[in-house]
Amino acid sequence: MTSEMNLIPVVDLLQGQVVRAVRGDRKSYRPIVSALCASSDPVTVARILCEHCAARQLYVADLDALQGGAAQIAVLADVLEALPHIELWLDVGLADAAAGEAVRKQLAPFASRIVLVFGSESLRSREALERCFENADGDAEAGVPGAALSLDRRDGRRLDQAGCWDAVDLWPRRLIVMTLERVGSGAGPDLETLQEVRRLAPGAMVIGAGGIRSPQDLALASAAGADAWLVASALHDLQLPRVHR
């Protein structure tokens, strides 16, 4: 069943190590202990996860940056260099388009493989939302792959000072439905919210996040309208079999 769903493995980075994300409680994250990867080294974990999923994309959440620190540029560059065929979806807590361009410039040799993720929990204003998706689909000739919007919520509450959830006309083609309390929880995916986003954006690429426990969950997610799912804990706990393409 995993072959029917595009799996995007997730690496959560904290102070140069991969950590296990649990319910979005970032202060309690600890270095990953994994049945799949005997390491918390970012390059090692990223390579093993991508191979296990036969992935074409990798999602990286830079928790240093998401908590107000500097982005881990050297670590990100190492991952990009080690995985030359992977498109990196990068969440570094971007407040606006200028912040995204600054990160892209710091990773200039790899810019053509970076999809910037703008999270509703991080965007500072409606104006910032409007500007960061002016070229959301990218420019193939210029080697710019564009951006994605993460619609973030926790415990039924939208994390959204910029009003992203209600600005459907500003949504880009790539949408992530991020239900933070489901991340690493084993509580199952939030299919109701995903279905609502799919209804509002029928032509978008809709990616779910959090709660996957099994191939059966992935089948239900696909039936609910998900094009892809962000996964981490289910991979580390060997709950999803290796994908063969």
Tab-separated table of C-alpha atoms in Angstrom:
chain	number	residue	atom	x	y	z
A	1	MET	CA	0.000	0.000	0.000
A	2	THR	CA	2.896	2.379	0.585
A	3	SER	CA	3.584	2.361	-3.151
A	4	GLU	CA	0.236	4.143	-3.713
A	5	MET	CA	1.287	7.087	-1.555
A	6	ASN	CA	4.290	9.323	-2.072
A	7	LEU	CA	6.186	9.195	1.209
A	8	ILE	CA	8.318	12.213	2.110
A	9	PRO	CA	10.670	11.317	4.959
A	10	VAL	CA	11.248	13.944	7.631
A	11	VAL	CA	14.454	14.892	9.406
A	12	ASP	CA	14.101	17.112	12.469
A	13	LEU	CA	17.394	18.883	13.188
A	14	LEU	CA	18.365	20.227	16.600
A	15	GLN	CA	21.917	21.420	17.299
A	16	GLY	CA	23.353	19.328	14.489
A	17	GLN	CA	21.600	16.080	15.388
A	18	VAL	CA	18.444	14.342	14.236
A	19	VAL	CA	15.853	14.265	17.017
A	20	ARG	CA	12.514	12.529	17.446
A	21	ALA	CA	9.572	14.898	17.144
A	22	VAL	CA	6.706	14.165	19.547
A	23	ARG	CA	3.468	16.177	19.482
A	24	GLY	CA	5.259	19.386	18.489
A	25	ASP	CA	6.721	19.803	21.995
A	26	ARG	CA	10.092	20.975	20.705
A	27	LYS	CA	11.697	21.596	24.090
A	28	SER	CA	11.429	17.898	24.927
A	29	TYR	CA	12.880	16.503	21.685
A	30	ARG	CA	15.827	14.117	22.148
A	31	PRO	CA	18.338	12.569	19.701
A	32	ILE	CA	16.698	9.907	17.586
A	33	VAL	CA	16.746	6.308	18.751
A	34	SER	CA	15.774	4.311	15.696
A	35	ALA	CA	15.314	0.688	14.708
A	36	LEU	CA	16.128	1.756	11.148
A	37	CYS	CA	19.109	4.074	11.657
A	38	ALA	CA	21.791	3.356	14.256
A	39	SER	CA	22.811	7.014	14.265
A	40	SER	CA	21.564	10.550	14.817
A	41	ASP	CA	23.931	11.968	12.182
A	42	PRO	CA	21.838	14.015	9.729
A	43	VAL	CA	23.476	12.764	6.526
A	44	THR	CA	23.320	9.128	7.635
A	45	VAL	CA	19.682	9.342	8.723
A	46	ALA	CA	18.611	11.285	5.628
A	47	ARG	CA	20.233	8.774	3.301
A	48	ILE	CA	18.710	5.744	5.040
A	49	LEU	CA	15.220	7.270	5.185
A	50	CYS	CA	15.279	8.281	1.526
A	51	GLU	CA	16.487	4.842	0.473
A	52	HIS	CA	13.811	3.127	2.586
A	53	CYS	CA	11.044	5.231	1.023
A	54	ALA	CA	12.531	5.397	-2.488
A	55	ALA	CA	11.961	9.101	-1.884
A	56	ARG	CA	12.459	11.919	-4.337
A	57	GLN	CA	11.889	14.577	-1.674
A	58	LEU	CA	13.182	15.055	1.858
A	59	TYR	CA	11.573	17.377	4.403
A	60	VAL	CA	13.889	19.015	6.920
A	61	ALA	CA	12.640	20.990	9.911
A	62	ASP	CA	15.440	23.084	11.383
A	63	LEU	CA	14.374	23.343	15.006
A	64	ASP	CA	17.172	25.745	15.897
A	65	ALA	CA	15.762	28.210	13.377
A	66	LEU	CA	12.138	27.445	14.254
A	67	GLN	CA	12.900	28.394	17.860
A	68	GLY	CA	14.460	31.717	16.904
A	69	GLY	CA	18.093	30.723	16.358
A	70	ALA	CA	20.225	30.667	13.239
A	71	ALA	CA	19.564	28.153	10.484
A	72	GLN	CA	21.961	25.190	10.453
A	73	ILE	CA	23.340	26.055	7.019
A	74	ALA	CA	26.437	23.851	7.193
A	75	VAL	CA	24.389	20.789	8.151
A	76	LEU	CA	21.834	21.484	5.431
A	77	ALA	CA	24.594	21.881	2.852
A	78	ASP	CA	26.088	18.534	3.918
A	79	VAL	CA	22.741	16.806	3.409
A	80	LEU	CA	22.194	18.421	0.016
A	81	GLU	CA	25.683	17.508	-1.136
A	82	ALA	CA	25.350	13.899	0.046
A	83	LEU	CA	21.963	13.403	-1.642
A	84	PRO	CA	22.343	15.043	-5.078
A	85	HIS	CA	19.105	13.661	-6.534
A	86	ILE	CA	16.840	14.739	-3.672
A	87	GLU	CA	14.612	17.824	-3.612
A	88	LEU	CA	14.823	19.365	-0.132
A	89	TRP	CA	11.675	20.817	1.413
A	90	LEU	CA	13.056	23.182	4.026
A	91	ASP	CA	11.246	24.619	7.045
A	92	VAL	CA	13.381	27.123	8.926
A	93	GLY	CA	10.622	29.258	10.464
A	94	LEU	CA	10.451	31.788	7.631
A	95	ALA	CA	8.647	35.002	8.551
A	96	ASP	CA	8.529	36.446	5.035
A	97	ALA	CA	9.847	36.179	1.477
A	98	ALA	CA	13.044	38.092	2.290
A	99	ALA	CA	13.954	35.528	4.942
A	100	GLY	CA	13.416	32.773	2.399
A	101	GLU	CA	15.654	34.438	-0.168
A	102	ALA	CA	18.366	34.912	2.463
A	103	VAL	CA	18.393	31.180	3.186
A	104	ARG	CA	18.357	30.345	-0.510
A	105	LYS	CA	21.396	32.585	-1.039
A	106	GLN	CA	23.263	30.898	1.814
A	107	LEU	CA	22.637	27.575	0.079
A	108	ALA	CA	23.207	29.000	-3.391
A	109	PRO	CA	25.004	25.965	-4.912
A	110	PHE	CA	21.895	23.878	-4.151
A	111	ALA	CA	19.163	26.492	-4.681
A	112	SER	CA	17.616	24.674	-7.647
A	113	ARG	CA	16.741	21.739	-5.354
A	114	ILE	CA	15.247	23.660	-2.434
A	115	VAL	CA	11.513	24.089	-1.881
A	116	LEU	CA	11.037	26.706	0.817
A	117	VAL	CA	8.288	25.852	3.302
A	118	PHE	CA	6.444	28.856	4.712
A	119	GLY	CA	4.544	27.795	7.836
A	120	SER	CA	1.404	29.543	9.018
A	121	GLU	CA	2.861	29.440	12.549
A	122	SER	CA	5.857	31.520	11.377
A	123	LEU	CA	4.585	33.986	8.730
A	124	ARG	CA	4.400	37.408	10.344
A	125	SER	CA	1.556	39.080	8.433
A	126	ARG	CA	-1.006	38.931	5.644
A	127	GLU	CA	1.312	41.069	3.512
A	128	ALA	CA	4.103	38.527	4.030
A	129	LEU	CA	1.752	35.747	2.983
A	130	GLU	CA	0.833	37.593	-0.205
A	131	ARG	CA	4.442	38.207	-1.200
A	132	CYS	CA	6.050	34.865	-0.430
A	133	PHE	CA	3.931	32.965	-2.938
A	134	GLU	CA	4.163	35.349	-5.889
A	135	ASN	CA	6.342	32.734	-7.616
A	136	ALA	CA	5.211	29.719	-5.607
A	137	ASP	CA	5.343	27.283	-8.506
A	138	GLY	CA	8.914	28.225	-9.273
A	139	ASP	CA	10.688	28.986	-12.507
A	140	ALA	CA	12.124	25.917	-14.221
A	141	GLU	CA	14.278	27.958	-16.593
A	142	ALA	CA	15.782	29.916	-13.710
A	143	GLY	CA	16.278	26.754	-11.660
A	144	VAL	CA	13.941	27.855	-8.853
A	145	PRO	CA	11.628	25.073	-7.599
A	146	GLY	CA	9.244	27.361	-5.710
A	147	ALA	CA	7.630	27.149	-2.303
A	148	ALA	CA	5.019	25.362	-0.193
A	149	LEU	CA	2.594	26.537	2.461
A	150	SER	CA	2.249	24.593	5.693
A	151	LEU	CA	-1.154	25.062	7.314
A	152	ASP	CA	-0.288	24.495	10.972
A	153	ARG	CA	-2.590	23.665	13.858
A	154	ARG	CA	-2.329	22.195	17.330
A	155	ASP	CA	-5.099	20.750	19.513
A	156	GLY	CA	-7.788	22.119	17.220
A	157	ARG	CA	-6.325	25.646	17.182
A	158	ARG	CA	-4.899	27.270	14.079
A	159	LEU	CA	-1.354	28.628	14.427
A	160	ASP	CA	-1.910	31.470	12.034
A	161	GLN	CA	-1.250	35.144	12.775
A	162	ALA	CA	-1.070	35.856	9.027
A	163	GLY	CA	-4.540	34.451	8.316
A	164	CYS	CA	-3.277	31.716	5.996
A	165	TRP	CA	-6.070	29.246	6.664
A	166	ASP	CA	-8.752	31.618	5.426
A	167	ALA	CA	-6.808	33.060	2.474
A	168	VAL	CA	-7.636	30.250	0.060
A	169	ASP	CA	-7.125	32.516	-2.937
A	170	LEU	CA	-3.480	32.983	-1.900
A	171	TRP	CA	-2.684	29.305	-1.415
A	172	PRO	CA	0.113	27.938	-3.635
A	173	ARG	CA	-0.014	24.654	-5.526
A	174	ARG	CA	1.775	22.770	-2.714
A	175	LEU	CA	-0.032	22.611	0.633
A	176	ILE	CA	0.989	20.799	3.818
A	177	VAL	CA	-1.649	20.002	6.433
A	178	MET	CA	0.376	19.958	9.657
A	179	THR	CA	-1.481	18.715	12.734
A	180	LEU	CA	1.259	19.077	15.333
A	181	GLU	CA	-0.276	17.077	18.167
A	182	ARG	CA	-0.424	14.056	15.861
A	183	VAL	CA	3.313	14.195	15.042
A	184	GLY	CA	5.122	11.242	16.620
A	185	SER	CA	2.005	10.403	18.620
A	186	GLY	CA	0.837	7.176	17.018
A	187	ALA	CA	-2.669	8.626	17.243
A	188	GLY	CA	-3.505	8.218	13.584
A	189	PRO	CA	-3.664	10.843	10.825
A	190	ASP	CA	-5.945	13.880	10.907
A	191	LEU	CA	-7.978	13.003	7.829
A	192	GLU	CA	-10.871	15.342	8.566
A	193	THR	CA	-8.706	18.462	8.267
A	194	LEU	CA	-6.965	17.088	5.199
A	195	GLN	CA	-10.310	16.438	3.511
A	196	GLU	CA	-11.392	20.010	4.186
A	197	VAL	CA	-8.197	21.431	2.640
A	198	ARG	CA	-8.618	19.098	-0.340
A	199	ARG	CA	-12.190	20.355	-0.798
A	200	LEU	CA	-11.024	23.973	-0.759
A	201	ALA	CA	-8.046	23.344	-3.073
A	202	PRO	CA	-9.030	20.551	-5.477
A	203	GLY	CA	-6.144	21.228	-7.844
A	204	ALA	CA	-3.383	21.451	-5.255
A	205	MET	CA	-0.776	18.923	-4.194
A	206	VAL	CA	-1.932	18.221	-0.624
A	207	ILE	CA	0.559	16.667	1.788
A	208	GLY	CA	-0.456	15.406	5.214
A	209	ALA	CA	1.745	15.316	8.292
A	210	GLY	CA	1.583	13.428	11.569
A	211	GLY	CA	0.003	10.299	12.992
A	212	ILE	CA	0.771	7.611	10.394
A	213	ARG	CA	1.109	4.165	12.012
A	214	SER	CA	0.744	1.639	9.218
A	215	PRO	CA	0.215	1.005	5.501
A	216	GLN	CA	-3.500	0.947	6.288
A	217	ASP	CA	-3.301	4.526	7.546
A	218	LEU	CA	-1.616	5.509	4.292
A	219	ALA	CA	-4.393	3.864	2.284
A	220	LEU	CA	-7.001	5.823	4.266
A	221	ALA	CA	-5.013	9.020	3.761
A	222	SER	CA	-4.885	8.422	0.025
A	223	ALA	CA	-8.638	7.816	-0.052
A	224	ALA	CA	-9.133	11.083	1.853
A	225	GLY	CA	-7.322	13.003	-0.876
A	226	ALA	CA	-3.683	13.126	0.236
A	227	ASP	CA	-1.094	13.158	-2.548
A	228	ALA	CA	1.786	12.567	-0.140
A	229	TRP	CA	2.531	12.248	3.563
A	230	LEU	CA	5.380	13.431	5.760
A	231	VAL	CA	6.669	10.524	7.834
A	232	ALA	CA	9.372	9.977	10.442
A	233	SER	CA	8.391	7.978	13.548
A	234	ALA	CA	6.632	5.261	11.537
A	235	LEU	CA	9.862	4.747	9.582
A	236	HIS	CA	12.134	4.706	12.615
A	237	ASP	CA	9.808	2.226	14.351
A	238	LEU	CA	9.665	-0.068	11.286
A	239	GLN	CA	5.915	0.379	10.898
A	240	LEU	CA	6.172	0.965	7.157
A	241	PRO	CA	7.863	-1.514	4.819
A	242	ARG	CA	10.585	-0.574	2.397
A	243	VAL	CA	9.277	0.925	-0.847
A	244	HIS	CA	10.478	-0.577	-4.118
A	245	ARG	CA	10.066	1.424	-7.320
